[in-house]
Structures are given as C-alpha cells and as structure tokens.
Amino acid sequence: MTDSFPFYLHSGLLTKEHRKRMGAAIREFLWCIDKTTKEYSVDGQVFGKVLGGKPVKLSDIADDIGGNKSTIKRNLDKLEEEGYLSLIRAPYGLMITVHKSKKWPKKVVANTQPQPNKRKFIVAKTQRRKKVALQKCLF
C-alpha cells in the first residue's frame, strides 16, 4: 500500500449534475487529479498534465485503483466525452490532460495591516546607496 495524503478537491464535484455526467468514472477522475503534476493556463482556463504529460498505461491505473483495463478505458472515454479530460493516444499509453484543473488552489493571503508603499521603500534605499557611494568618493 502506498502512502496516503490529502489533496485539494472542490465540493462542486458532488452535485447531481456531475454525478449524472461522471457516474462510476469518478474514481478515474480523482486518480487523474491526484496524479496531476503540472498546471498551465490557456485563455484563462487551467489545464493539468497527468504525470507531466508522460504516457500512462491502463494497467498502471488498474494497479492503483483496482478494476480491469476495459472498464478503466470506458470510464476515461466517458470523462473525455463529457469534457472533463483530454486523452491523446501514444504508442506507450495515454497522455491525459485534466480540464479546469484546480489541484493547487491560488493562495489568498488575508492581510489586515496595510502594506508599506514598496516604491517609497525602493526610492529611499536607492537614495541611501547614492549617499554612501558619494561619501566613499569624497574620502
């Protein structure tokens, strides 16, 4: 058994609409989210590369989550048909891309204290450096 760890998941996946669209393919979708290693954005939509875009064999997925290869293939095809994934067939497996990937949430920092004006800080620092450099030149 491999080590288990939590990963980020939106509760929106638990709606009736997603249950109807995904059905039993939820396990394969969760596996894809878990194995997403890279995210990139195109026209404001975020995509996730499963295992960095490396081709994945159906037998590898079956070893991780159980089930047989034909069921896993059928479920992945359903997820692609419903727009959750893109599958590219490669000689050594499938390259899987997760649509609307949100594995890593954007960090929201709640700050109650006002930030110092960064520009004023940089200007003051630059002026101090010039003053020190001028003093060194005079001596």
Coordinates of C-alpha atoms in Angstrom, one line a residue:
M1 CA 0.0 0.0 0.0
T2 CA 1.3 3.4 -0.9
D3 CA 1.4 6.4 1.4
S4 CA -1.8 8.3 1.5
F5 CA -2.0 12.1 1.6
P6 CA -4.8 14.7 1.2
F7 CA -5.3 16.7 -2.0
Y8 CA -7.5 19.7 -2.8
L9 CA -10.9 19.0 -4.2
H10 CA -13.9 21.2 -5.0
S11 CA -17.2 20.2 -3.4
G12 CA -18.9 21.1 -6.7
L13 CA -18.0 17.7 -8.0
L14 CA -20.5 16.3 -5.5
T15 CA -23.5 17.8 -7.3
K16 CA -26.2 15.8 -9.1
E17 CA -25.1 17.2 -12.4
H18 CA -21.6 15.8 -12.1
R19 CA -22.9 12.5 -10.7
K20 CA -25.1 12.1 -13.8
R21 CA -22.3 13.1 -16.2
M22 CA -19.5 11.1 -14.5
G23 CA -21.2 8.1 -13.0
A24 CA -18.8 5.4 -12.0
A25 CA -15.9 7.3 -13.7
I26 CA -15.4 9.4 -10.6
R27 CA -12.5 7.1 -9.4
E28 CA -10.6 7.6 -12.6
F29 CA -11.2 11.3 -12.5
L30 CA -9.9 11.5 -8.9
W31 CA -6.9 9.4 -9.8
C32 CA -6.1 11.9 -12.6
I33 CA -6.4 14.9 -10.2
D34 CA -4.1 13.1 -7.7
K35 CA -1.5 12.4 -10.4
T36 CA -1.6 15.9 -11.9
T37 CA 1.9 17.3 -11.7
K38 CA 1.8 20.4 -13.9
E39 CA -0.8 23.1 -14.5
Y40 CA -0.9 25.6 -17.2
S41 CA -3.3 28.2 -18.4
V42 CA -4.7 28.9 -21.9
D43 CA -7.1 31.8 -22.4
G44 CA -7.9 31.9 -18.7
Q45 CA -8.7 28.2 -18.4
V46 CA -6.4 26.0 -16.3
F47 CA -5.3 22.6 -17.6
G48 CA -3.4 19.9 -15.6
K49 CA -1.0 17.4 -17.1
V50 CA -1.2 13.9 -15.5
L51 CA 2.3 12.8 -14.6
G52 CA 3.7 15.7 -16.5
G53 CA 2.4 14.5 -19.9
K54 CA 4.0 11.1 -19.7
P55 CA 2.0 8.3 -21.4
V56 CA 0.1 6.3 -18.8
K57 CA -0.8 2.6 -19.3
L58 CA -4.2 1.5 -18.3
S59 CA -2.6 -1.3 -16.3
D60 CA -0.8 1.3 -14.2
I61 CA -4.2 2.9 -13.4
A62 CA -5.7 -0.5 -12.7
D63 CA -2.9 -1.4 -10.3
D64 CA -3.5 1.9 -8.4
I65 CA -7.3 1.9 -8.1
G66 CA -8.4 -1.6 -9.0
G67 CA -10.7 -2.8 -11.7
N68 CA -9.9 -4.1 -15.1
K69 CA -8.4 -2.2 -18.1
S70 CA -11.5 -2.3 -20.3
T71 CA -13.6 -0.7 -17.5
I72 CA -11.0 2.0 -16.9
K73 CA -10.7 2.7 -20.6
R74 CA -14.5 3.0 -20.9
N75 CA -14.6 5.4 -17.9
L76 CA -11.8 7.6 -19.3
D77 CA -13.6 7.7 -22.6
K78 CA -16.7 8.9 -20.8
L79 CA -14.8 11.6 -19.0
E80 CA -13.3 12.7 -22.3
E81 CA -16.8 12.7 -23.9
E82 CA -18.2 14.8 -21.1
G83 CA -15.3 17.3 -21.3
Y84 CA -13.5 16.5 -18.0
L85 CA -10.4 15.2 -19.7
S86 CA -8.5 15.2 -23.0
L87 CA -6.8 11.9 -24.0
I88 CA -4.1 11.6 -26.5
R89 CA -3.2 8.1 -27.6
A90 CA 0.5 7.4 -27.7
P91 CA 2.5 4.3 -28.5
Y92 CA 3.1 3.6 -24.8
G93 CA -0.2 4.6 -23.3
L94 CA -2.5 7.7 -22.9
M95 CA -1.4 11.3 -22.3
I96 CA -4.1 12.7 -20.0
T97 CA -4.9 16.4 -19.5
V98 CA -7.5 17.4 -16.9
H99 CA -9.7 20.3 -17.9
K100 CA -10.4 23.1 -15.4
S101 CA -7.7 21.7 -13.2
K102 CA -7.6 23.1 -9.7
K103 CA -5.3 20.8 -7.8
W104 CA -3.3 23.7 -6.3
P105 CA -5.6 26.5 -5.1
K106 CA -4.5 30.1 -5.6
K107 CA -3.1 31.3 -2.3
V108 CA -5.3 34.0 -0.8
V109 CA -3.5 36.0 1.8
A110 CA -5.7 37.8 4.2
N111 CA -3.7 40.8 5.5
T112 CA -5.3 43.2 8.0
Q113 CA -2.3 45.5 8.1
P114 CA -1.6 47.9 5.2
Q115 CA 1.5 47.1 3.2
P116 CA 4.2 49.8 3.2
N117 CA 4.5 51.6 -0.1
K118 CA 7.1 49.5 -1.9
R119 CA 8.0 52.3 -4.3
K120 CA 8.9 54.7 -1.4
F121 CA 11.0 51.9 0.2
I122 CA 12.9 51.3 -3.0
V123 CA 13.5 55.1 -3.6
A124 CA 14.7 55.5 0.0
K125 CA 17.0 52.5 -0.3
T126 CA 18.4 53.9 -3.6
Q127 CA 19.0 57.3 -2.1
R128 CA 20.9 55.8 0.8
R129 CA 23.1 53.9 -1.6
K130 CA 23.9 57.0 -3.6
K131 CA 24.7 58.9 -0.4
V132 CA 27.0 56.2 0.8
A133 CA 28.7 56.0 -2.6
L134 CA 29.1 59.7 -2.7
Q135 CA 30.7 59.7 0.8
K136 CA 33.1 57.0 -0.3
C137 CA 34.1 59.0 -3.4
L138 CA 34.8 62.1 -1.2
F139 CA 37.2 60.3 1.1

